[in-house]
Coordinates of C-alpha atoms in Angstrom, one line a residue:
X30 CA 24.2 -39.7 49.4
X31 CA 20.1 -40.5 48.6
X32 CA 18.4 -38.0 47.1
X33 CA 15.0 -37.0 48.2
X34 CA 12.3 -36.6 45.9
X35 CA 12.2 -33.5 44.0
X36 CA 15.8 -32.9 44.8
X37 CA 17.9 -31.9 42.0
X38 CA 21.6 -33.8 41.8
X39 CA 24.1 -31.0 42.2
X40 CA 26.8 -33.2 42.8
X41 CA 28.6 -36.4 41.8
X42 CA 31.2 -38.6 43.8
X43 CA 34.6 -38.8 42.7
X44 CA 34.8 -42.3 42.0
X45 CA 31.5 -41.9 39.8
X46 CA 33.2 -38.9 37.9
X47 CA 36.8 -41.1 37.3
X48 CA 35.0 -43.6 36.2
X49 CA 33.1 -41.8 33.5
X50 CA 36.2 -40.2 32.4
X51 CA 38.2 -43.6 32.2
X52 CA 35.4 -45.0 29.9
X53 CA 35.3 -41.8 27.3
X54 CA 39.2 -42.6 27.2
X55 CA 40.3 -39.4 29.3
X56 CA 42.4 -38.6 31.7
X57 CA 41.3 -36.5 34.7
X58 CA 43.7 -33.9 35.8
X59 CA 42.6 -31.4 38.2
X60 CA 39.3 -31.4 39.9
X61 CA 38.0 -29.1 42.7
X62 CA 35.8 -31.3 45.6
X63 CA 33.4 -29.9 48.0
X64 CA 34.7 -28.5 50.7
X65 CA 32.3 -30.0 53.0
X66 CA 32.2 -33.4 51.3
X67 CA 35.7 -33.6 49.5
X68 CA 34.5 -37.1 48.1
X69 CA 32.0 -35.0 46.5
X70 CA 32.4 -32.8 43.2
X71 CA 30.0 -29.8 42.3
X72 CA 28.5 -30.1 38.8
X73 CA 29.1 -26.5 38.3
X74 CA 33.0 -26.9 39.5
X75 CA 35.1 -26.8 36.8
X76 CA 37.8 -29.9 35.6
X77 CA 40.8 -29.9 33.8
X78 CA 41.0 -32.7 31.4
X79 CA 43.6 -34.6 28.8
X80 CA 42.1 -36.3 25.9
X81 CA 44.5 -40.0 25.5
X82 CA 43.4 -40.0 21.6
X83 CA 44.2 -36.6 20.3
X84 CA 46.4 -35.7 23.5
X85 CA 44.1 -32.1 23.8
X86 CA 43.9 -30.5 27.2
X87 CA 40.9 -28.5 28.1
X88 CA 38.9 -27.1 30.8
X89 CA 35.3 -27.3 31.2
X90 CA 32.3 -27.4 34.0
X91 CA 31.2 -31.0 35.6
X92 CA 27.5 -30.9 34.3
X93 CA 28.4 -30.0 30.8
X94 CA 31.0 -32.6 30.6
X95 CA 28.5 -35.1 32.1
X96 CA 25.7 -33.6 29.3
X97 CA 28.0 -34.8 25.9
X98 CA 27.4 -37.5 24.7
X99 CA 27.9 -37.3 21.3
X100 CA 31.0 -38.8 19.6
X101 CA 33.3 -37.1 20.6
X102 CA 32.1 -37.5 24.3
X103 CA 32.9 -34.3 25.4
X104 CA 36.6 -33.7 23.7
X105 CA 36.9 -30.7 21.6
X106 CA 39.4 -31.7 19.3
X107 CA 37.6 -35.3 18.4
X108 CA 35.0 -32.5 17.8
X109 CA 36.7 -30.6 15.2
X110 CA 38.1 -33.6 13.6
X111 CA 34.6 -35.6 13.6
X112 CA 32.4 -33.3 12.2
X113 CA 33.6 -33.1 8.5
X114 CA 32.9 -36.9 8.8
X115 CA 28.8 -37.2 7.1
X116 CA 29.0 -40.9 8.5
X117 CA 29.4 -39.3 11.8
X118 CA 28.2 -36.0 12.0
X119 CA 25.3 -36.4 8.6
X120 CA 23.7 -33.3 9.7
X121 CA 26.3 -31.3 11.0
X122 CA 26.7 -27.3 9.2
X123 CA 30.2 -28.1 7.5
X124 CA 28.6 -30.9 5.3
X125 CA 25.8 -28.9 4.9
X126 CA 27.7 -25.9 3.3
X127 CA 29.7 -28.2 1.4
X128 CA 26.3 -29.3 -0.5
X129 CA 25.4 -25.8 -0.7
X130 CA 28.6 -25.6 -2.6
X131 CA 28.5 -28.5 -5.1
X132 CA 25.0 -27.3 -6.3
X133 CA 24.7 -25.7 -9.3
X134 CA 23.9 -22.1 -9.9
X135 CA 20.9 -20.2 -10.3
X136 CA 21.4 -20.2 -13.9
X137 CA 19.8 -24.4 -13.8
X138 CA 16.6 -22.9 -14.1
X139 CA 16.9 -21.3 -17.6
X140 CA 18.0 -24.5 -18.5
X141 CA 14.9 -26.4 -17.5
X142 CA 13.0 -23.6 -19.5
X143 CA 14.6 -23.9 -22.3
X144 CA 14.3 -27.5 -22.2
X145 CA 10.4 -27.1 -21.3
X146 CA 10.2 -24.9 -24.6
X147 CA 12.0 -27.4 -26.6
X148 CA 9.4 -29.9 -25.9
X149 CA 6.9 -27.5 -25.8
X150 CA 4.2 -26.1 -28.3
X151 CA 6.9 -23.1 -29.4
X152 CA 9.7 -25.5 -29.7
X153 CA 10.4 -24.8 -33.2
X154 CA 10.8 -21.1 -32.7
X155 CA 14.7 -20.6 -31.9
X156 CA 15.7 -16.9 -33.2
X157 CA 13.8 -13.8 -33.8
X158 CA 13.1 -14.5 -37.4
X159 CA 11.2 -17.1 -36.7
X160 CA 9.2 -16.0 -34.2
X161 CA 8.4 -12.8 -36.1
X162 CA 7.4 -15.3 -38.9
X163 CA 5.1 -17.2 -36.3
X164 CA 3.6 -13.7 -35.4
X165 CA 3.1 -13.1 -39.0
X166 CA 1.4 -16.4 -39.2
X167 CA -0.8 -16.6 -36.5
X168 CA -2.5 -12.8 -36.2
X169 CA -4.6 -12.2 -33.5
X170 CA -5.1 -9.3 -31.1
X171 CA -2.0 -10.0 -29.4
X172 CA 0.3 -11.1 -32.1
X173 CA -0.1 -8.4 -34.3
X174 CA 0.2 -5.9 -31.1
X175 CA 3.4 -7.8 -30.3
X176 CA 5.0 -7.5 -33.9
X177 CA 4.8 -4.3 -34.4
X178 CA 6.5 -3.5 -31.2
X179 CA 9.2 -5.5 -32.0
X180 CA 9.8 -4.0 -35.8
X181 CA 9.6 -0.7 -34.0
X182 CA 12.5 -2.2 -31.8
X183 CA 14.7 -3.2 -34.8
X184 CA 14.1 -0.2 -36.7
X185 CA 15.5 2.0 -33.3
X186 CA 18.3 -0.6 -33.3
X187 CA 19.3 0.2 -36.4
X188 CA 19.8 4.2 -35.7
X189 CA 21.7 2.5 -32.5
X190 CA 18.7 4.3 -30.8
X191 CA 17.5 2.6 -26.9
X192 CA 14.0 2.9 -25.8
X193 CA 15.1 3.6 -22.7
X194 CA 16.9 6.8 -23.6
X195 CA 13.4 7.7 -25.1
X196 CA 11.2 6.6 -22.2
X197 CA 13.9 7.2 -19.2
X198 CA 12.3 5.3 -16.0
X199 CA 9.5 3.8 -18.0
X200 CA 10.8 0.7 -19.7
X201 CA 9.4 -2.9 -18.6
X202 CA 10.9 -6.0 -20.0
X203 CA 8.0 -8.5 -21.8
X204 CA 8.5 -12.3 -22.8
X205 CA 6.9 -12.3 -25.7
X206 CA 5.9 -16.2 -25.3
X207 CA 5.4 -15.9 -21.7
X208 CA 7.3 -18.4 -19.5
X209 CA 4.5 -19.8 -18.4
X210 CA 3.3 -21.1 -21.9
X211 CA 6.7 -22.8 -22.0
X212 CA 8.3 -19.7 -23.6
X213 CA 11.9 -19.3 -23.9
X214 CA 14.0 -17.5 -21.4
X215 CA 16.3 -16.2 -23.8
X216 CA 16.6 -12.8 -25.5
X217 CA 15.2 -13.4 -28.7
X218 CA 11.7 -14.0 -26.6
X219 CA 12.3 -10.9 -24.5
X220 CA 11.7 -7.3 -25.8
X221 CA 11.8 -4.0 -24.3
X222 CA 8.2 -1.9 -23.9
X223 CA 7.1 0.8 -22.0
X224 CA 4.9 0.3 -18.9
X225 CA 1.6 1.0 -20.4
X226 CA 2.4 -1.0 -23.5
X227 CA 3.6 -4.1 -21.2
X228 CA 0.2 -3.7 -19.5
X229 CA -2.0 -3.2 -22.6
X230 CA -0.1 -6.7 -24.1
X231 CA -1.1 -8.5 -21.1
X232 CA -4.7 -7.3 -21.3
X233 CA -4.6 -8.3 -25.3
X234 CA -3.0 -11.8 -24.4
X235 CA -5.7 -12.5 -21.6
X236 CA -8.3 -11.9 -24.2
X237 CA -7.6 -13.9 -26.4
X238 CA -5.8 -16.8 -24.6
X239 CA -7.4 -16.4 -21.5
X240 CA -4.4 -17.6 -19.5
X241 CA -5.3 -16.9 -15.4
X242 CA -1.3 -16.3 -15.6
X243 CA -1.8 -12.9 -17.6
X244 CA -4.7 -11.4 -15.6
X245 CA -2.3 -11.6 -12.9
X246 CA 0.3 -9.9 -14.8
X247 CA -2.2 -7.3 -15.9
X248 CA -2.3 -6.4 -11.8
X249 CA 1.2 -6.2 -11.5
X250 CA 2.1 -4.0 -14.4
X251 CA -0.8 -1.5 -13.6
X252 CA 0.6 -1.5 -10.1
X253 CA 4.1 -0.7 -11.8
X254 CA 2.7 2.4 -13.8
X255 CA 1.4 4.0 -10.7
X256 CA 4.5 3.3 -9.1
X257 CA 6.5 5.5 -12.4
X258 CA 3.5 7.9 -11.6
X259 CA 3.2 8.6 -8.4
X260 CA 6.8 7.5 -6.8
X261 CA 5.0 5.4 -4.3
X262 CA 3.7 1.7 -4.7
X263 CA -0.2 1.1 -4.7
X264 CA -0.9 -3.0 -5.0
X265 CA -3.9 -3.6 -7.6
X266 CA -6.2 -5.8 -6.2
X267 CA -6.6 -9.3 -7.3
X268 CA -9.2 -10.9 -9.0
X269 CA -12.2 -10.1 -7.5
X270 CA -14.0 -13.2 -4.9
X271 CA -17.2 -13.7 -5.3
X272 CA -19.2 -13.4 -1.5
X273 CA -20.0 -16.9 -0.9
X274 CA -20.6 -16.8 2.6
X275 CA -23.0 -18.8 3.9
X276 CA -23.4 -20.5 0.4
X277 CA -20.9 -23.0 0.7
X278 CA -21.9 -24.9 3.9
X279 CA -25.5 -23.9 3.8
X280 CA -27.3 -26.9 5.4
X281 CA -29.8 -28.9 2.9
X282 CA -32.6 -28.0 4.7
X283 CA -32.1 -24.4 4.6
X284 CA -31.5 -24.9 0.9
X285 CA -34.7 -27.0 0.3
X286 CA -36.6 -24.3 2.2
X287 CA -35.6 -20.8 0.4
X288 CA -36.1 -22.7 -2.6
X289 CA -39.7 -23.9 -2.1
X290 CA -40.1 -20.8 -0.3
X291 CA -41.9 -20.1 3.5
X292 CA -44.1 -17.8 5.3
X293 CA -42.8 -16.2 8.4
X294 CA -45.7 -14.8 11.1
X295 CA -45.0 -13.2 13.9
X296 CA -47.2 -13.8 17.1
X297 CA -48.1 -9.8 17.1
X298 CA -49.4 -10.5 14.0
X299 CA -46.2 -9.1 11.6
X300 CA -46.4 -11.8 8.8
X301 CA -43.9 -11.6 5.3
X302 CA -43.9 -14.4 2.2
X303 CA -40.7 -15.2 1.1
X304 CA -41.3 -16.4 -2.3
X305 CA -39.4 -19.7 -3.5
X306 CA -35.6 -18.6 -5.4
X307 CA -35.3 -15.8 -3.6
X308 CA -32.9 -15.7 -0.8
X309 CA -29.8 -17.6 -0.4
X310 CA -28.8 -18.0 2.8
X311 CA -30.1 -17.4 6.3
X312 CA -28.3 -14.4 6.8
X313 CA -30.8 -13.0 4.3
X314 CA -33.9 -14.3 6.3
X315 CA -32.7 -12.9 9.4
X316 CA -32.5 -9.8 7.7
X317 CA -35.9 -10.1 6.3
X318 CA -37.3 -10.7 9.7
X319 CA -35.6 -7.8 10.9
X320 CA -36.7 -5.2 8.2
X321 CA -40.6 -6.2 9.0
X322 CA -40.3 -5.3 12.5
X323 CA -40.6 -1.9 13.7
X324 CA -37.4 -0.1 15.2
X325 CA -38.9 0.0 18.9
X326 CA -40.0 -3.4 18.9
X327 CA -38.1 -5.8 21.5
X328 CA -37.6 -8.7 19.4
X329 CA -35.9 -6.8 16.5
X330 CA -33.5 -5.7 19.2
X331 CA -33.1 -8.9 20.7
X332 CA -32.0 -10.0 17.0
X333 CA -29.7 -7.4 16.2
X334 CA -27.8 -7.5 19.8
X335 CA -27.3 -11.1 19.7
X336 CA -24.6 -12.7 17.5
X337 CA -25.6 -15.9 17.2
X338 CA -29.3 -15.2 16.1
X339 CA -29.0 -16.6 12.9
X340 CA -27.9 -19.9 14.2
X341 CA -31.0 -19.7 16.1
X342 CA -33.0 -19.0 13.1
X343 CA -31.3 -21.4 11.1
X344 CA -32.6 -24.2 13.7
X345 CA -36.0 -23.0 13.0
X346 CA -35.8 -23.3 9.4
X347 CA -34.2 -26.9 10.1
X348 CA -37.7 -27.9 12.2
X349 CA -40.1 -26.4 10.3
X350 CA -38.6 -28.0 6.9
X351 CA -36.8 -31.5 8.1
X352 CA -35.5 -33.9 5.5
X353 CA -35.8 -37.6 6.0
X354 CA -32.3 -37.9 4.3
X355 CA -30.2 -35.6 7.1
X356 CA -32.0 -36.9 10.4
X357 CA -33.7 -34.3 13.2
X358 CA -32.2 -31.8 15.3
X359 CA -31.6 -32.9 19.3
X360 CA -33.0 -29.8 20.3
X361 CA -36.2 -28.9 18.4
X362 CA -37.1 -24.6 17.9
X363 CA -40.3 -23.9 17.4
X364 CA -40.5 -20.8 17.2
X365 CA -37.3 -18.2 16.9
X366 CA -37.9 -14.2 18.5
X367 CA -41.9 -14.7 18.3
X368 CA -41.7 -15.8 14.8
X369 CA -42.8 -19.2 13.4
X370 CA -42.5 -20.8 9.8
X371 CA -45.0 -22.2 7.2
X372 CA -44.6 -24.1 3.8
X373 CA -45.6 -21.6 1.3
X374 CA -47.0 -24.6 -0.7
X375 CA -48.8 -26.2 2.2

């Protein structure tokens, strides 16, 4: 039967559907026609099939058997069988888990650190002794900071005294080579402090190694003695941005003007110098040209209730101080709310 265009196939002959099954190496055994058409099958009929390979029977609707096409071509035993096959089914979630299960454990990662402080600058150090001896060697804010905190740990582990019996709820664990300098993730490296004294070795070790790695730890661990403080979590902010907006893309122009400076003159007769090195973006002129209007007047309000006005102004500045270097603007401003520029130097 043709079908029209835009007319979905609901339906499939008999012979078409025998013929499908006899090439997937099936056998057809129940099937439910149309009763209008009885040459005709329903795709959302069901069919009652035998698998000839694995001899499985099953039932299933026309369109879905029509729909795989995978290997197993529709049989749900070749199915089962097939995809613990990776030359067959590479990506299926049985040989997936099975890699999951042949990695190693979480434990490979001290592994690679300890290798990393083998090779590393601290590679020598192996036991406590010898790091106490490197402290010893090497004093500094932070080393000497460091050693007595762990002679006052010794000493309480002779009396079989924790620190965590004198500080309950207070104790933080410190490296004292920090991981990140290719220290060692064992427990000769790793000694038990209180909160403030993990954040005060962090601020020592920032200072005098300056390691961006520390001032981040020096957030964290103030964020952990609020937290012992206060019961509830308060994140420390990070290191502080500086505002460079409207720096960073500032068009050369712009740039070449604020630095040689300009005068801006108003056609009521308002006028302001803006001497060279003074201002740094256009943001700042506009503002400029806004504070030497008076509150009433109609082109400071036009300024303020527009947001693209410094776009505007920033065309100005890009006519009145063109560069031979960066071309000319398609649409020249000559003048931007009543105001118009001048070289101060002209």
């Amino acid at each position: 039967m043709p079908i029209s265009r835009g007319q979905k196939l609901t339906k499939i002959s008999v012979s078409e559907l025998n013929n499908i099954v006899q090439e997937r190496n099936h056998v057809l055994l129940q099937v439910i026609t149309s009763k209008r058409n009885p040459d005709y099958v329903p795709k959302q009929s069901k069919i009652h099939l035998r698998c000839l390979k694995c001899n499985y029977e099953w039932e299933t609707k026309v369109y879905v058997y029509l729909e795989r096409l995978g290997p197993s071509l529709g049989c749900r035993q070749c199915y089962k069988n097939m995809i613990q096959d990776p030359s067959i089914y590479p990506n299926s979630p049985c040989r997936k888990n099975q890699i999951n299960k042949n990695k190693s454990g979480r434990r490979v990662g001290r592994e690679v650190l300890r290798v990393a402080c083998k090779n590393g600058q601290f590679g020598h150090i192996q036991n406590v002794k010898q790091l106490m001896d490197y402290l010893k060697n090497n004093p500094n804010a932070y080393n000497t900071k460091v050693l007595s905190l762990i002679i006052r740990n010794e000493g309480l582990k002779k009396h079989k005294i924790k620190l965590k019996d004198l500080y309950p709820g207070e104790i933080s664990m410190h490296h004292v080579i920090p991981l990140h300098a290719n220290g060692s993730p064992d427990l000769w490296n790793i000694i038990p402090v209180t909160k403030e004294e993990h954040h005060e070795l962090h601020q020592l070790r920032y200072a005098v190694y300056g390691e961006k790695a520390d001032l981040q730890a020096t957030f964290a661990t103030q964020s952990d003695i609020i937290k012992a403080r206060t019961g509830c979590s308060q994140k420390i902010k990070q290191i502080p941005k500086q505002n460079t907006s409207g720096i960073r893309n500032i068009p050369l122009e712009v740039a070449n003007a604020l630095k040689q400076g300009m005068i801006c003159i108003h056609k009521d007769g308002y006028a302001i110098t803006i001497q060279p090195n003074t201002l740094q973006t256009t943001q700042d002129v506009k503002n400029t040209l806004v504070n030497l209007l008076p509150e009433d007047h109609k082109d400071r309000q036009r300024i303020l209730q527009n947001k693209t006005s410094v776009n505007y102004i920033r065309s100005l500045i890009i006519t009145t101080f063109p560069l031979p270097t960066t071309g000319t603007l398609k649409k020249q401003v000559q003048s931007a709310y009543g105001f118009t520029l001048q070289p101060l130097l002209s």
